[in-house]
PDB file of C-alpha atoms in Angstrom:
ATOM      1  CA  UNK U  22     -81.382 -37.618 -10.557  1.00 62.00           C
ATOM      2  CA  UNK U  23     -85.046 -38.368  -9.925  1.00 69.00           C
ATOM      3  CA  UNK U  24     -84.537 -41.824 -11.452  1.00 69.00           C
ATOM      4  CA  UNK U  25     -81.883 -42.681  -8.869  1.00 67.00           C
ATOM      5  CA  UNK U  26     -84.137 -41.545  -6.044  1.00 74.00           C
ATOM      6  CA  UNK U  27     -86.936 -43.688  -7.478  1.00 73.00           C
ATOM      7  CA  UNK U  28     -84.633 -46.713  -7.758  1.00 68.00           C
ATOM      8  CA  UNK U  29     -83.460 -46.235  -4.164  1.00 71.00           C
ATOM      9  CA  UNK U  30     -87.037 -45.975  -2.904  1.00 75.00           C
ATOM     10  CA  UNK U  31     -88.258 -49.016  -4.859  1.00 72.00           C
ATOM     11  CA  UNK U  32     -85.245 -51.157  -3.906  1.00 67.00           C
ATOM     12  CA  UNK U  33     -85.429 -50.222  -0.235  1.00 70.00           C
ATOM     13  CA  UNK U  34     -89.167 -50.792  -0.069  1.00 75.00           C
ATOM     14  CA  UNK U  35     -88.943 -54.192  -1.738  1.00 68.00           C
ATOM     15  CA  UNK U  36     -86.094 -55.307   0.548  1.00 65.00           C
ATOM     16  CA  UNK U  37     -87.951 -54.092   3.630  1.00 69.00           C
ATOM     17  CA  UNK U  38     -91.112 -55.951   2.606  1.00 66.00           C
ATOM     18  CA  UNK U  39     -89.118 -59.098   1.822  1.00 64.00           C
ATOM     19  CA  UNK U  40     -87.522 -59.096   5.248  1.00 62.00           C
ATOM     20  CA  UNK U  41     -90.819 -58.326   6.986  1.00 64.00           C
ATOM     21  CA  UNK U  42     -92.952 -60.884   5.159  1.00 61.00           C
ATOM     22  CA  UNK U  43     -90.462 -63.744   5.194  1.00 61.00           C
ATOM     23  CA  UNK U  44     -91.582 -66.728   7.247  1.00 58.00           C
ATOM     24  CA  UNK U  45     -88.051 -68.061   7.730  1.00 59.00           C
ATOM     25  CA  UNK U  46     -86.197 -67.654  10.998  1.00 59.00           C
ATOM     26  CA  UNK U  47     -83.361 -66.282   8.837  1.00 58.00           C
ATOM     27  CA  UNK U  48     -85.472 -63.284   7.841  1.00 57.00           C
ATOM     28  CA  UNK U  49     -82.866 -61.057   6.241  1.00 57.00           C
ATOM     29  CA  UNK U  50     -81.037 -63.846   4.421  1.00 59.00           C
ATOM     30  CA  UNK U  51     -84.262 -65.260   3.034  1.00 60.00           C
ATOM     31  CA  UNK U  52     -85.439 -61.870   1.787  1.00 59.00           C
ATOM     32  CA  UNK U  53     -82.129 -61.037   0.123  1.00 63.00           C
ATOM     33  CA  UNK U  54     -81.829 -64.370  -1.658  1.00 64.00           C
ATOM     34  CA  UNK U  55     -85.402 -64.178  -2.880  1.00 65.00           C
ATOM     35  CA  UNK U  56     -85.399 -60.623  -4.160  1.00 67.00           C
ATOM     36  CA  UNK U  57     -81.945 -59.851  -5.528  1.00 69.00           C
ATOM     37  CA  UNK U  58     -82.779 -61.153  -9.007  1.00 71.00           C
ATOM     38  CA  UNK U  59     -86.108 -59.305  -8.946  1.00 74.00           C
ATOM     39  CA  UNK U  60     -84.424 -56.035  -7.936  1.00 71.00           C
ATOM     40  CA  UNK U  61     -81.870 -56.472 -10.697  1.00 70.00           C
ATOM     41  CA  UNK U  62     -84.588 -56.875 -13.304  1.00 73.00           C
ATOM     42  CA  UNK U  63     -86.488 -53.867 -11.921  1.00 73.00           C
ATOM     43  CA  UNK U  64     -83.326 -51.790 -12.190  1.00 70.00           C
ATOM     44  CA  UNK U  65     -82.852 -52.895 -15.792  1.00 66.00           C
ATOM     45  CA  UNK U  66     -86.418 -51.920 -16.594  1.00 72.00           C
ATOM     46  CA  UNK U  67     -85.812 -48.408 -15.255  1.00 71.00           C
ATOM     47  CA  UNK U  68     -82.616 -48.089 -17.328  1.00 71.00           C
ATOM     48  CA  UNK U  69     -83.944 -49.418 -20.630  1.00 70.00           C
ATOM     49  CA  UNK U  70     -85.422 -46.091 -21.644  1.00 70.00           C
ATOM     50  CA  UNK U  71     -81.975 -44.447 -21.940  1.00 72.00           C
ATOM     51  CA  UNK U  72     -80.068 -47.255 -23.676  1.00 75.00           C
ATOM     52  CA  UNK U  73     -79.475 -48.586 -27.150  1.00 80.00           C
ATOM     53  CA  UNK U  74     -80.418 -52.195 -27.787  1.00 80.00           C
ATOM     54  CA  UNK U  75     -76.784 -53.360 -27.663  1.00 83.00           C
ATOM     55  CA  UNK U  76     -76.102 -51.546 -24.397  1.00 80.00           C
ATOM     56  CA  UNK U  77     -79.281 -52.941 -22.894  1.00 77.00           C
ATOM     57  CA  UNK U  78     -78.342 -56.521 -23.738  1.00 81.00           C
ATOM     58  CA  UNK U  79     -74.853 -56.077 -22.262  1.00 81.00           C
ATOM     59  CA  UNK U  80     -76.347 -54.564 -19.110  1.00 75.00           C
ATOM     60  CA  UNK U  81     -78.934 -57.321 -18.905  1.00 77.00           C
ATOM     61  CA  UNK U  82     -76.243 -59.995 -19.165  1.00 83.00           C
ATOM     62  CA  UNK U  83     -74.106 -58.289 -16.513  1.00 81.00           C
ATOM     63  CA  UNK U  84     -77.139 -57.880 -14.232  1.00 78.00           C
ATOM     64  CA  UNK U  85     -78.012 -61.546 -14.458  1.00 83.00           C
ATOM     65  CA  UNK U  86     -74.396 -62.558 -13.778  1.00 84.00           C
ATOM     66  CA  UNK U  87     -74.313 -60.182 -10.796  1.00 82.00           C
ATOM     67  CA  UNK U  88     -77.591 -61.490  -9.389  1.00 82.00           C
ATOM     68  CA  UNK U  89     -76.384 -65.070  -9.631  1.00 86.00           C
ATOM     69  CA  UNK U  90     -73.114 -63.988  -7.998  1.00 86.00           C
ATOM     70  CA  UNK U  91     -74.940 -62.502  -5.027  1.00 84.00           C
ATOM     71  CA  UNK U  92     -76.927 -65.707  -4.623  1.00 87.00           C
ATOM     72  CA  UNK U  93     -73.668 -67.674  -4.724  1.00 87.00           C
ATOM     73  CA  UNK U  94     -72.244 -65.378  -2.042  1.00 86.00           C
ATOM     74  CA  UNK U  95     -75.236 -65.774   0.274  1.00 86.00           C
ATOM     75  CA  UNK U  96     -75.436 -69.549  -0.194  1.00 88.00           C
ATOM     76  CA  UNK U  97     -71.720 -70.042   0.508  1.00 88.00           C
ATOM     77  CA  UNK U  98     -71.897 -67.877   3.641  1.00 86.00           C
ATOM     78  CA  UNK U  99     -75.009 -69.698   4.833  1.00 85.00           C
ATOM     79  CA  UNK U 100     -73.535 -73.144   4.146  1.00 88.00           C
ATOM     80  CA  UNK U 101     -70.118 -72.414   5.671  1.00 87.00           C
ATOM     81  CA  UNK U 102     -71.550 -70.743   8.776  1.00 86.00           C
ATOM     82  CA  UNK U 103     -73.077 -74.100   9.732  1.00 87.00           C
ATOM     83  CA  UNK U 104     -69.695 -75.600  10.577  1.00 88.00           C
ATOM     84  CA  UNK U 105     -67.245 -72.698  11.015  1.00 87.00           C
ATOM     85  CA  UNK U 106     -67.068 -69.277  12.640  1.00 85.00           C
ATOM     86  CA  UNK U 107     -69.135 -66.616  10.852  1.00 82.00           C
ATOM     87  CA  UNK U 108     -66.118 -64.408  10.098  1.00 84.00           C
ATOM     88  CA  UNK U 109     -64.375 -67.268   8.292  1.00 87.00           C
ATOM     89  CA  UNK U 110     -67.582 -68.100   6.434  1.00 86.00           C
ATOM     90  CA  UNK U 111     -67.815 -64.503   5.209  1.00 85.00           C
ATOM     91  CA  UNK U 112     -64.163 -64.458   4.104  1.00 88.00           C
ATOM     92  CA  UNK U 113     -64.580 -67.728   2.204  1.00 90.00           C
ATOM     93  CA  UNK U 114     -67.862 -66.512   0.682  1.00 88.00           C
ATOM     94  CA  UNK U 115     -66.311 -63.239  -0.488  1.00 88.00           C
ATOM     95  CA  UNK U 116     -63.333 -65.125  -1.921  1.00 91.00           C
ATOM     96  CA  UNK U 117     -65.529 -67.506  -3.883  1.00 92.00           C
ATOM     97  CA  UNK U 118     -67.722 -64.582  -4.997  1.00 89.00           C
ATOM     98  CA  UNK U 119     -64.663 -62.668  -6.255  1.00 88.00           C
ATOM     99  CA  UNK U 120     -63.449 -65.756  -8.101  1.00 91.00           C
ATOM    100  CA  UNK U 121     -66.901 -66.230  -9.645  1.00 89.00           C
ATOM    101  CA  UNK U 122     -67.008 -62.614 -10.818  1.00 87.00           C
ATOM    102  CA  UNK U 123     -63.491 -62.769 -12.346  1.00 87.00           C
ATOM    103  CA  UNK U 124     -64.252 -66.008 -14.176  1.00 90.00           C
ATOM    104  CA  UNK U 125     -67.623 -64.678 -15.357  1.00 86.00           C
ATOM    105  CA  UNK U 126     -66.025 -61.485 -16.626  1.00 81.00           C
ATOM    106  CA  UNK U 127     -63.398 -63.496 -18.522  1.00 83.00           C
ATOM    107  CA  UNK U 128     -65.964 -65.880 -20.027  1.00 84.00           C
ATOM    108  CA  UNK U 129     -68.597 -63.326 -21.053  1.00 75.00           C
ATOM    109  CA  UNK U 130     -66.488 -60.251 -21.920  1.00 65.00           C
TER     110      UNK U 130
END
C-alpha cells in the first residue's frame, strides 16, 4: 500500500513540476508529452523488486508501448485541434489511440 502512495506522490510531483517549468504556451500538453515516458520508467523501477525477470520484461514492453500510445494520443489531438473543433480532435485522437493499442496488443502478445 505504501508503494502505491509513493508512486502517486512521485507521479503527481513530477507532472506538477513539468507543467510549472515548461516554457511553452501549451504548458500542460508540453509537460505531459515530455514526462509520460519518464513516469512509465519510474513506475517500472518501483515494481521491479516484486517481479520475476520474465514478468519484468513483459511489463517493460507493455509500459513502453503504453507510453508511445499516450504520445500518439497527445500528438493527434494537438495536430487535429489546429483545423477542427477540439471535441472532434479528442474523438479522433481517442479512436486512433484505441486502434494503436489494439494493433500493438495483437503484434506483441
